[in-house]
């Protein structure tokens, strides 16, 4: 599919993340106005509450956009999602009969504050990157062999929705309990091994019922859209606490997402298959759709005071072993009800080459191989004042489907007696 042209001329370049082909959903405010729904187009944002109030949208749900989240629109279901996207495309396309009516409801992106685009109902994080799992095995256990269940189960854990934050939110270095291998007793204090995890987040748009399993194909249709997701991780806290249960305080202090929900509809031309199965999956995990997407991803690090960021990693979401639809199917298979607004982290995305590793514990091989930034400074993990940024885009014919940056700066740990 080629670039679709808009009368918003800034949307017609091959460098904007937000051409007419994209139409991602966010939440914005101007000054001290109440946050409300908006759609990005070029360097502008369409005020959805205003354009709906003007009678230009016509979906049968009053005030679904005059809210600081997109959950009410999600709950209207896939038919309404498709109608809404078609109507927005019509309104913003080159030659639209409604240009003069829509134009007053556009605001410059540069003038707005962006907020969380959804109310996160619950947050689950998976572990679906084969190279990442092999790297972590090599680092932690001295062998790249996968855990015995890994090729059979999309492994995950239930995380915290309360600490999912929008890009641009600074986070304090977490305090916690750690134990050095040669120490007799654990100690308390700020993590010394603060890390990122490069992930995609899938957003569930339609609920499933308690006690009712879903198929992979049904799960695929339930996904409203995707965001970039940084699963900040305190490796030393995680390493001490996870035996025998999964991640807890090593992960619970913060998860950042990009401010725009890129819809599954916008990503449709970029579908990619999961790789050949190394072990045959149990039948319930087999679907008929290509559940991954060809999305180019990048991680950048910028120390406090540096005038530019250093690119650390470049990889692609199509590297994953399990798709979000397979993960969602597995999540519900025992009868767990899924909600509109549930967020599913993909797991760390790492490609086979070292330049494609999606976490610092892999890039620095658990601190044994420091890396050098463009400023000349070296790092193994994150230091106070460092800003970490995830970027992603699906690259089309003369256009790209961008996500907007997912960024966060690490502040010093809070003092605790
Ligand atoms: Ca993770």
Tab-separated table of C-alpha atoms and ligand atoms in Angstrom:
chain	number	residue	atom	x	y	z
A	1	UNK	CA	0.000	0.000	0.000
A	2	UNK	CA	1.467	3.447	-0.942
A	3	UNK	CA	1.322	6.680	1.066
A	4	UNK	CA	-2.256	7.948	1.409
A	5	UNK	CA	-2.217	11.717	0.954
A	6	UNK	CA	-3.784	14.134	3.409
A	7	UNK	CA	-4.678	17.825	3.134
A	8	UNK	CA	-2.580	18.158	6.319
A	9	UNK	CA	0.569	18.544	4.213
A	10	UNK	CA	3.020	17.668	7.022
A	11	UNK	CA	1.501	14.159	6.948
A	12	UNK	CA	2.712	13.549	3.396
A	13	UNK	CA	6.470	13.229	3.964
A	14	UNK	CA	8.326	9.939	4.249
A	15	UNK	CA	9.871	11.072	7.544
A	16	UNK	CA	6.755	11.873	9.573
A	17	UNK	CA	5.769	9.054	11.947
A	18	UNK	CA	2.110	10.017	11.504
A	19	UNK	CA	0.921	9.885	7.864
A	20	UNK	CA	-2.741	9.280	7.009
A	21	UNK	CA	-1.923	5.552	6.860
A	22	UNK	CA	-1.208	5.611	10.621
A	23	UNK	CA	-3.804	7.652	12.594
A	24	UNK	CA	-2.594	6.644	16.077
A	25	UNK	CA	-4.686	7.328	19.170
A	26	UNK	CA	-3.421	9.404	22.091
A	27	UNK	CA	-4.612	11.583	24.964
A	28	UNK	CA	-3.597	15.243	25.163
A	29	UNK	CA	-4.149	18.503	27.008
A	30	UNK	CA	-3.265	22.122	26.298
A	31	UNK	CA	-2.250	24.269	29.248
A	32	UNK	CA	-4.489	23.304	32.172
A	33	UNK	CA	-7.367	21.942	30.042
A	34	UNK	CA	-8.744	18.480	30.815
A	35	UNK	CA	-6.964	15.637	28.955
A	36	UNK	CA	-9.014	14.183	26.084
A	37	UNK	CA	-8.666	11.894	23.088
A	38	UNK	CA	-6.736	12.975	19.998
A	39	UNK	CA	-5.453	11.479	16.742
A	40	UNK	CA	-2.017	12.368	15.350
A	41	UNK	CA	-1.763	13.474	11.721
A	42	UNK	CA	1.588	14.876	10.546
A	43	UNK	CA	2.700	17.512	13.040
A	44	UNK	CA	-0.894	18.100	14.222
A	45	UNK	CA	-3.366	16.403	16.528
A	46	UNK	CA	-7.095	16.177	15.844
A	47	UNK	CA	-9.197	17.041	18.897
A	48	UNK	CA	-11.602	14.087	18.860
A	49	UNK	CA	-13.969	15.504	21.495
A	50	UNK	CA	-14.358	18.720	19.461
A	51	UNK	CA	-14.753	17.005	16.105
A	52	UNK	CA	-17.317	14.591	17.572
A	53	UNK	CA	-19.174	17.526	19.194
A	54	UNK	CA	-19.296	19.167	15.728
A	55	UNK	CA	-21.178	16.093	14.476
A	56	UNK	CA	-18.415	14.955	12.116
A	57	UNK	CA	-17.723	11.470	13.517
A	58	UNK	CA	-21.167	9.972	13.974
A	59	UNK	CA	-20.466	6.875	16.015
A	60	UNK	CA	-23.353	6.110	18.299
A	61	UNK	CA	-21.689	6.792	21.629
A	62	UNK	CA	-21.895	10.207	23.282
A	63	UNK	CA	-18.726	11.675	24.703
A	64	UNK	CA	-16.549	8.557	24.187
A	65	UNK	CA	-13.729	10.928	23.199
A	66	UNK	CA	-14.176	13.542	25.933
A	67	UNK	CA	-12.278	11.265	28.305
A	68	UNK	CA	-8.620	10.860	29.285
A	69	UNK	CA	-8.398	7.333	27.796
A	70	UNK	CA	-9.470	5.316	24.753
A	71	UNK	CA	-11.021	2.450	26.754
A	72	UNK	CA	-14.626	3.479	26.003
A	73	UNK	CA	-13.901	3.354	22.261
A	74	UNK	CA	-12.195	-0.039	22.664
A	75	UNK	CA	-15.298	-1.411	24.374
A	76	UNK	CA	-17.455	-0.501	21.348
A	77	UNK	CA	-15.816	-3.393	19.487
A	78	UNK	CA	-14.043	-4.089	16.182
A	79	UNK	CA	-16.900	-2.992	13.888
A	80	UNK	CA	-16.902	0.485	15.443
A	81	UNK	CA	-13.063	0.586	15.383
A	82	UNK	CA	-13.217	-0.013	11.610
A	83	UNK	CA	-16.009	2.551	11.072
A	84	UNK	CA	-14.110	5.164	13.086
A	85	UNK	CA	-10.864	4.582	11.174
A	86	UNK	CA	-12.679	4.790	7.827
A	87	UNK	CA	-14.403	8.047	8.858
A	88	UNK	CA	-11.127	9.631	10.066
A	89	UNK	CA	-9.436	8.610	6.812
A	90	UNK	CA	-12.265	10.224	4.840
A	91	UNK	CA	-12.163	13.451	6.866
A	92	UNK	CA	-8.390	13.887	6.603
A	93	UNK	CA	-7.763	12.648	3.045
A	94	UNK	CA	-6.658	15.001	0.301
A	95	UNK	CA	-9.763	16.377	-1.395
A	96	UNK	CA	-12.058	15.778	1.607
A	97	UNK	CA	-15.326	17.701	1.345
A	98	UNK	CA	-15.135	18.335	5.098
A	99	UNK	CA	-11.691	19.982	5.266
A	100	UNK	CA	-13.050	23.428	6.222
A	101	UNK	CA	-15.145	21.899	9.037
A	102	UNK	CA	-12.302	19.726	10.412
A	103	UNK	CA	-9.461	22.254	10.181
A	104	UNK	CA	-10.506	24.346	13.249
A	105	UNK	CA	-10.173	21.217	15.422
A	106	UNK	CA	-6.488	20.593	14.663
A	107	UNK	CA	-3.873	21.600	17.226
A	108	UNK	CA	-0.101	21.673	16.801
A	109	UNK	CA	1.504	18.630	18.424
A	110	UNK	CA	4.279	20.932	19.631
A	111	UNK	CA	1.732	22.813	21.776
A	112	UNK	CA	0.217	19.856	23.653
A	113	UNK	CA	1.048	17.705	26.638
A	114	UNK	CA	0.619	13.961	26.029
A	115	UNK	CA	-0.790	11.618	28.678
A	116	UNK	CA	-1.375	7.881	29.110
A	117	UNK	CA	-3.501	6.858	26.092
A	118	UNK	CA	-5.430	4.205	28.051
A	119	UNK	CA	-6.394	3.103	31.521
A	120	UNK	CA	-4.308	-0.043	31.928
A	121	UNK	CA	-6.678	-2.649	33.352
A	122	UNK	CA	-4.007	-5.237	34.092
A	123	UNK	CA	-0.458	-5.715	32.886
A	124	UNK	CA	1.104	-9.049	31.977
A	125	UNK	CA	4.660	-9.464	30.735
A	126	UNK	CA	5.896	-12.351	28.604
A	127	UNK	CA	9.288	-13.813	27.715
A	128	UNK	CA	8.946	-14.627	24.024
A	129	UNK	CA	12.284	-13.617	22.504
A	130	UNK	CA	14.307	-16.716	21.717
A	131	UNK	CA	17.679	-14.960	21.514
A	132	UNK	CA	16.981	-13.067	24.763
A	133	UNK	CA	16.050	-16.283	26.554
A	134	UNK	CA	19.212	-17.992	25.256
A	135	UNK	CA	21.364	-14.999	26.260
A	136	UNK	CA	19.874	-14.908	29.768
A	137	UNK	CA	20.512	-18.642	30.114
A	138	UNK	CA	24.143	-18.160	29.098
A	139	UNK	CA	24.580	-15.196	31.463
A	140	UNK	CA	22.736	-16.597	34.498
A	141	UNK	CA	23.245	-20.347	34.197
A	142	UNK	CA	26.278	-20.646	31.920
A	143	UNK	CA	24.307	-22.354	29.154
A	144	UNK	CA	22.229	-20.949	26.269
A	145	UNK	CA	19.900	-23.956	26.522
A	146	UNK	CA	16.304	-22.833	26.872
A	147	UNK	CA	14.215	-23.772	29.918
A	148	UNK	CA	12.456	-27.102	29.277
A	149	UNK	CA	9.037	-25.434	28.875
A	150	UNK	CA	10.127	-22.516	26.683
A	151	UNK	CA	9.387	-23.999	23.236
A	152	UNK	CA	5.953	-25.179	24.455
A	153	UNK	CA	4.554	-22.321	26.578
A	154	UNK	CA	4.502	-18.555	26.031
A	155	UNK	CA	5.949	-17.914	29.515
A	156	UNK	CA	4.679	-14.858	31.380
A	157	UNK	CA	3.962	-13.322	34.788
A	158	UNK	CA	1.327	-10.950	36.120
A	159	UNK	CA	2.847	-7.486	36.522
A	160	UNK	CA	1.601	-4.220	37.959
A	161	UNK	CA	-0.743	-1.878	36.074
A	162	UNK	CA	-0.275	0.821	38.744
A	163	UNK	CA	3.269	1.647	37.686
A	164	UNK	CA	2.786	1.751	33.910
A	165	UNK	CA	3.654	5.331	32.898
A	166	UNK	CA	3.633	7.334	29.680
A	167	UNK	CA	6.806	8.312	27.844
A	168	UNK	CA	8.464	11.365	29.385
A	169	UNK	CA	7.750	10.286	32.974
A	170	UNK	CA	10.957	10.232	35.024
A	171	UNK	CA	11.502	7.338	37.412
A	172	UNK	CA	13.542	7.052	40.598
A	173	UNK	CA	16.168	4.347	40.804
A	174	UNK	CA	14.439	1.715	42.947
A	175	UNK	CA	15.627	0.655	46.381
A	176	UNK	CA	15.441	-2.988	47.216
A	177	UNK	CA	16.964	-6.068	48.670
A	178	UNK	CA	19.968	-7.673	47.007
A	179	UNK	CA	22.618	-10.196	47.923
A	180	UNK	CA	26.074	-10.479	46.413
A	181	UNK	CA	27.045	-14.108	45.714
A	182	UNK	CA	29.849	-14.025	48.308
A	183	UNK	CA	27.893	-12.100	50.967
A	184	UNK	CA	26.507	-13.878	54.032
A	185	UNK	CA	23.494	-11.588	54.372
A	186	UNK	CA	21.349	-9.584	51.944
A	187	UNK	CA	21.556	-5.796	51.996
A	188	UNK	CA	19.160	-2.906	51.279
A	189	UNK	CA	19.768	0.058	48.981
A	190	UNK	CA	19.497	1.459	45.458
A	191	UNK	CA	19.857	-1.081	42.661
A	192	UNK	CA	23.324	-1.142	41.093
A	193	UNK	CA	22.142	-2.975	37.974
A	194	UNK	CA	19.348	-0.879	36.505
A	195	UNK	CA	18.376	-2.004	33.027
A	196	UNK	CA	15.825	-1.619	30.247
A	197	UNK	CA	13.943	-4.192	28.220
A	198	UNK	CA	12.964	-3.349	24.643
A	199	UNK	CA	9.438	-4.696	24.127
A	200	UNK	CA	6.208	-4.137	22.232
A	201	UNK	CA	2.986	-3.852	24.236
A	202	UNK	CA	-0.242	-5.302	22.831
A	203	UNK	CA	-3.489	-3.704	24.049
A	204	UNK	CA	-6.540	-5.920	24.446
A	205	UNK	CA	-9.598	-4.073	23.073
A	206	UNK	CA	-12.443	-6.539	23.582
A	207	UNK	CA	-12.964	-8.609	26.725
A	208	UNK	CA	-13.272	-12.360	27.116
A	209	UNK	CA	-15.522	-14.094	29.630
A	210	UNK	CA	-14.452	-15.814	32.847
A	211	UNK	CA	-14.197	-19.539	32.213
A	212	UNK	CA	-14.222	-19.158	28.398
A	213	UNK	CA	-11.046	-20.006	26.465
A	214	UNK	CA	-10.337	-18.226	23.182
A	215	UNK	CA	-8.552	-19.371	20.028
A	216	UNK	CA	-5.440	-17.723	18.606
A	217	UNK	CA	-7.499	-16.292	15.724
A	218	UNK	CA	-10.106	-14.897	18.144
A	219	UNK	CA	-7.296	-13.415	20.244
A	220	UNK	CA	-5.812	-11.735	17.167
A	221	UNK	CA	-9.131	-9.942	16.516
A	222	UNK	CA	-9.332	-8.806	20.172
A	223	UNK	CA	-6.108	-6.780	19.949
A	224	UNK	CA	-6.858	-3.063	19.538
A	225	UNK	CA	-3.311	-1.861	18.934
A	226	UNK	CA	0.317	-1.715	19.978
A	227	UNK	CA	2.707	0.582	21.859
A	228	UNK	CA	6.445	0.525	22.501
A	229	UNK	CA	7.125	-0.745	26.008
A	230	UNK	CA	10.196	-0.413	28.236
A	231	UNK	CA	10.110	-2.982	31.031
A	232	UNK	CA	12.616	-1.271	33.361
A	233	UNK	CA	14.415	-3.981	35.370
A	234	UNK	CA	16.613	-3.993	38.470
A	235	UNK	CA	18.763	-7.052	37.747
A	236	UNK	CA	20.326	-7.441	41.198
A	237	UNK	CA	16.941	-7.196	42.973
A	238	UNK	CA	15.412	-9.573	40.400
A	239	UNK	CA	18.249	-12.093	40.756
A	240	UNK	CA	17.846	-12.398	44.527
A	241	UNK	CA	14.033	-12.402	44.730
A	242	UNK	CA	12.959	-14.630	41.839
A	243	UNK	CA	13.804	-17.976	43.422
A	244	UNK	CA	11.454	-19.820	42.971
A	245	UNK	CA	8.705	-17.400	41.875
A	246	UNK	CA	8.886	-14.860	39.070
A	247	UNK	CA	9.730	-11.145	38.852
A	248	UNK	CA	8.405	-8.907	41.639
A	249	UNK	CA	10.136	-5.744	42.985
A	250	UNK	CA	12.812	-6.005	40.301
A	251	UNK	CA	10.120	-5.019	37.801
A	252	UNK	CA	7.289	-3.395	39.788
A	253	UNK	CA	8.765	0.114	40.077
A	254	UNK	CA	7.987	1.199	36.529
A	255	UNK	CA	7.057	0.282	32.967
A	256	UNK	CA	7.068	3.002	30.292
A	257	UNK	CA	4.934	3.024	27.144
A	258	UNK	CA	4.930	5.278	24.068
A	259	UNK	CA	2.111	7.859	24.021
A	260	UNK	CA	0.335	6.641	20.851
A	261	UNK	CA	-1.704	3.483	20.368
A	262	UNK	CA	-0.871	2.387	16.827
A	263	UNK	CA	-3.899	0.369	15.773
A	264	UNK	CA	-3.688	-3.196	14.534
A	265	UNK	CA	-5.506	-1.876	11.424
A	266	UNK	CA	-2.633	0.526	10.640
A	267	UNK	CA	-0.120	-2.306	11.057
A	268	UNK	CA	-2.070	-4.763	8.892
A	269	UNK	CA	0.199	-4.339	5.778
A	270	UNK	CA	3.227	-5.225	7.938
A	271	UNK	CA	2.172	-8.625	9.274
A	272	UNK	CA	5.007	-11.121	9.591
A	273	UNK	CA	4.990	-14.841	10.405
A	274	UNK	CA	6.408	-16.364	13.564
A	275	UNK	CA	9.562	-18.401	12.840
A	276	UNK	CA	9.459	-22.133	12.104
A	277	UNK	CA	8.462	-24.031	15.256
A	278	UNK	CA	11.404	-25.917	16.731
A	279	UNK	CA	8.964	-28.135	18.612
A	280	UNK	CA	5.416	-28.671	17.485
A	281	UNK	CA	3.038	-26.579	19.581
A	282	UNK	CA	0.022	-28.111	21.275
A	283	UNK	CA	-2.987	-27.641	18.969
A	284	UNK	CA	-4.656	-24.877	21.028
A	285	UNK	CA	-1.669	-22.593	20.286
A	286	UNK	CA	-1.972	-22.897	16.502
A	287	UNK	CA	-3.684	-20.085	14.595
A	288	UNK	CA	-4.055	-19.225	10.933
A	289	UNK	CA	-2.849	-15.599	11.023
A	290	UNK	CA	0.659	-14.134	10.836
A	291	UNK	CA	0.738	-12.644	14.338
A	292	UNK	CA	4.000	-10.684	14.285
A	293	UNK	CA	4.734	-7.380	12.517
A	294	UNK	CA	7.739	-6.006	10.659
A	295	UNK	CA	8.537	-3.091	13.001
A	296	UNK	CA	12.064	-1.688	13.116
A	297	UNK	CA	13.150	-0.910	16.657
A	298	UNK	CA	15.966	1.094	18.207
A	299	UNK	CA	17.303	1.832	21.714
A	300	UNK	CA	19.170	5.066	22.490
A	301	UNK	CA	21.008	6.216	25.630
A	302	UNK	CA	21.802	9.833	26.505
A	303	UNK	CA	23.772	10.751	29.628
A	304	UNK	CA	22.779	13.855	31.605
A	305	UNK	CA	24.197	16.937	29.845
A	306	UNK	CA	25.159	15.153	26.604
A	307	UNK	CA	24.001	16.946	23.454
A	308	UNK	CA	22.949	13.755	21.704
A	309	UNK	CA	21.972	10.166	22.283
A	310	UNK	CA	23.957	7.062	21.334
A	311	UNK	CA	22.195	4.280	19.445
A	312	UNK	CA	22.818	1.024	21.334
A	313	UNK	CA	20.616	-1.464	19.534
A	314	UNK	CA	18.679	-1.952	16.315
A	315	UNK	CA	16.377	-4.907	15.867
A	316	UNK	CA	12.875	-5.864	14.693
A	317	UNK	CA	9.672	-7.105	16.333
A	318	UNK	CA	9.546	-9.881	13.711
A	319	UNK	CA	12.376	-11.599	15.692
A	320	UNK	CA	9.935	-12.912	18.309
A	321	UNK	CA	9.074	-16.601	18.688
A	322	UNK	CA	5.506	-16.145	20.000
A	323	UNK	CA	2.969	-13.560	18.761
A	324	UNK	CA	0.740	-11.437	20.999
A	325	UNK	CA	-2.271	-13.437	19.772
A	326	UNK	CA	-0.627	-16.708	20.887
A	327	UNK	CA	0.212	-15.133	24.251
A	328	UNK	CA	-3.339	-13.822	24.670
A	329	UNK	CA	-4.809	-17.239	23.768
A	330	UNK	CA	-2.538	-18.922	26.317
A	331	UNK	CA	-3.401	-16.265	28.935
A	332	UNK	CA	-7.115	-17.118	28.709
A	333	UNK	CA	-6.845	-20.876	28.115
A	334	UNK	CA	-7.536	-21.853	31.721
A	335	UNK	CA	-10.520	-19.499	31.916
A	336	UNK	CA	-8.855	-16.229	32.963
A	337	UNK	CA	-11.091	-13.316	31.854
A	338	UNK	CA	-9.319	-10.690	29.770
A	339	UNK	CA	-10.395	-7.031	29.944
A	340	UNK	CA	-10.467	-4.120	27.515
A	341	UNK	CA	-7.356	-2.147	28.420
A	342	UNK	CA	-5.210	-5.124	29.379
A	343	UNK	CA	-1.585	-4.597	28.392
A	344	UNK	CA	0.600	-7.537	27.293
A	345	UNK	CA	4.373	-7.013	27.138
A	346	UNK	CA	5.963	-9.095	24.372
A	347	UNK	CA	9.127	-9.978	26.244
A	348	UNK	CA	12.544	-8.533	25.462
A	349	UNK	CA	13.227	-8.322	21.725
A	350	UNK	CA	16.783	-9.366	20.851
A	351	UNK	CA	18.052	-10.423	17.439
A	352	UNK	CA	20.878	-12.904	16.809
A	353	UNK	CA	23.665	-10.322	16.451
A	354	UNK	CA	25.075	-8.420	19.429
A	355	UNK	CA	23.988	-5.155	17.742
A	356	UNK	CA	20.401	-6.411	18.127
A	357	UNK	CA	20.348	-7.093	21.889
A	358	UNK	CA	17.356	-5.469	23.617
A	359	UNK	CA	18.670	-5.069	27.186
A	360	UNK	CA	21.856	-3.744	28.766
A	361	UNK	CA	22.497	-6.980	30.673
A	362	UNK	CA	22.927	-8.574	27.235
A	363	UNK	CA	24.815	-5.648	25.608
A	364	UNK	CA	27.316	-5.538	28.526
A	365	UNK	CA	27.079	-9.318	29.120
A	366	UNK	CA	26.122	-8.848	32.782
A	367	UNK	CA	28.614	-6.020	33.223
A	368	UNK	CA	31.638	-7.949	31.986
A	369	UNK	CA	31.878	-6.026	28.677
A	370	UNK	CA	31.390	-2.256	29.202
A	371	UNK	CA	30.249	-0.314	26.131
A	372	UNK	CA	31.268	3.212	25.077
A	373	UNK	CA	28.846	6.057	24.337
A	374	UNK	CA	29.433	8.780	21.721
A	375	UNK	CA	30.437	11.122	24.572
A	376	UNK	CA	33.367	8.802	25.412
A	377	UNK	CA	31.749	7.673	28.681
A	378	UNK	CA	31.414	3.960	29.335
A	379	UNK	CA	28.458	2.097	30.796
A	380	UNK	CA	27.474	-1.367	31.871
A	381	UNK	CA	24.058	-0.463	33.346
A	382	UNK	CA	22.068	2.801	33.729
A	383	UNK	CA	23.496	5.662	35.815
A	384	UNK	CA	21.475	8.452	37.445
A	385	UNK	CA	20.587	11.146	34.903
A	386	UNK	CA	20.716	8.807	31.908
A	387	UNK	CA	17.802	9.040	29.482
A	388	UNK	CA	16.771	5.852	27.666
A	389	UNK	CA	14.634	6.042	24.542
A	390	UNK	CA	12.915	3.351	22.499
A	391	UNK	CA	11.926	4.139	18.906
A	392	UNK	CA	9.953	2.081	16.416
A	393	UNK	CA	8.416	2.298	12.971
A	394	UNK	CA	7.021	0.005	10.297
A	395	UNK	CA	8.530	1.159	7.008
A	396	UNK	CA	6.155	1.312	4.038
A	397	UNK	CA	6.403	2.457	0.429
A	398	UNK	CA	7.184	6.174	0.842
A	399	UNK	CA	5.846	6.403	4.389
A	400	UNK	CA	6.310	5.004	7.886
A	401	UNK	CA	4.001	3.977	10.690
A	402	UNK	CA	5.756	5.474	13.734
A	403	UNK	CA	5.035	5.012	17.424
A	404	UNK	CA	6.551	8.207	18.862
A	405	UNK	CA	9.413	7.956	21.346
A	406	UNK	CA	9.148	5.912	24.528
A	407	UNK	CA	11.554	7.784	26.784
A	408	UNK	CA	12.406	8.058	30.458
A	409	UNK	CA	15.132	9.585	32.625
A	410	UNK	CA	16.417	7.899	35.759
A	411	UNK	CA	16.478	10.071	38.889
A	412	UNK	CA	18.511	9.220	42.012
A	413	UNK	CA	16.946	6.772	44.482
A	414	UNK	CA	14.689	8.259	47.138
A	415	UNK	CA	16.178	8.278	50.634
A	416	UNK	CA	14.817	5.572	52.876
A	417	UNK	CA	15.790	5.325	56.530
B	1	LIG	CA1	10.168	-8.134	30.327
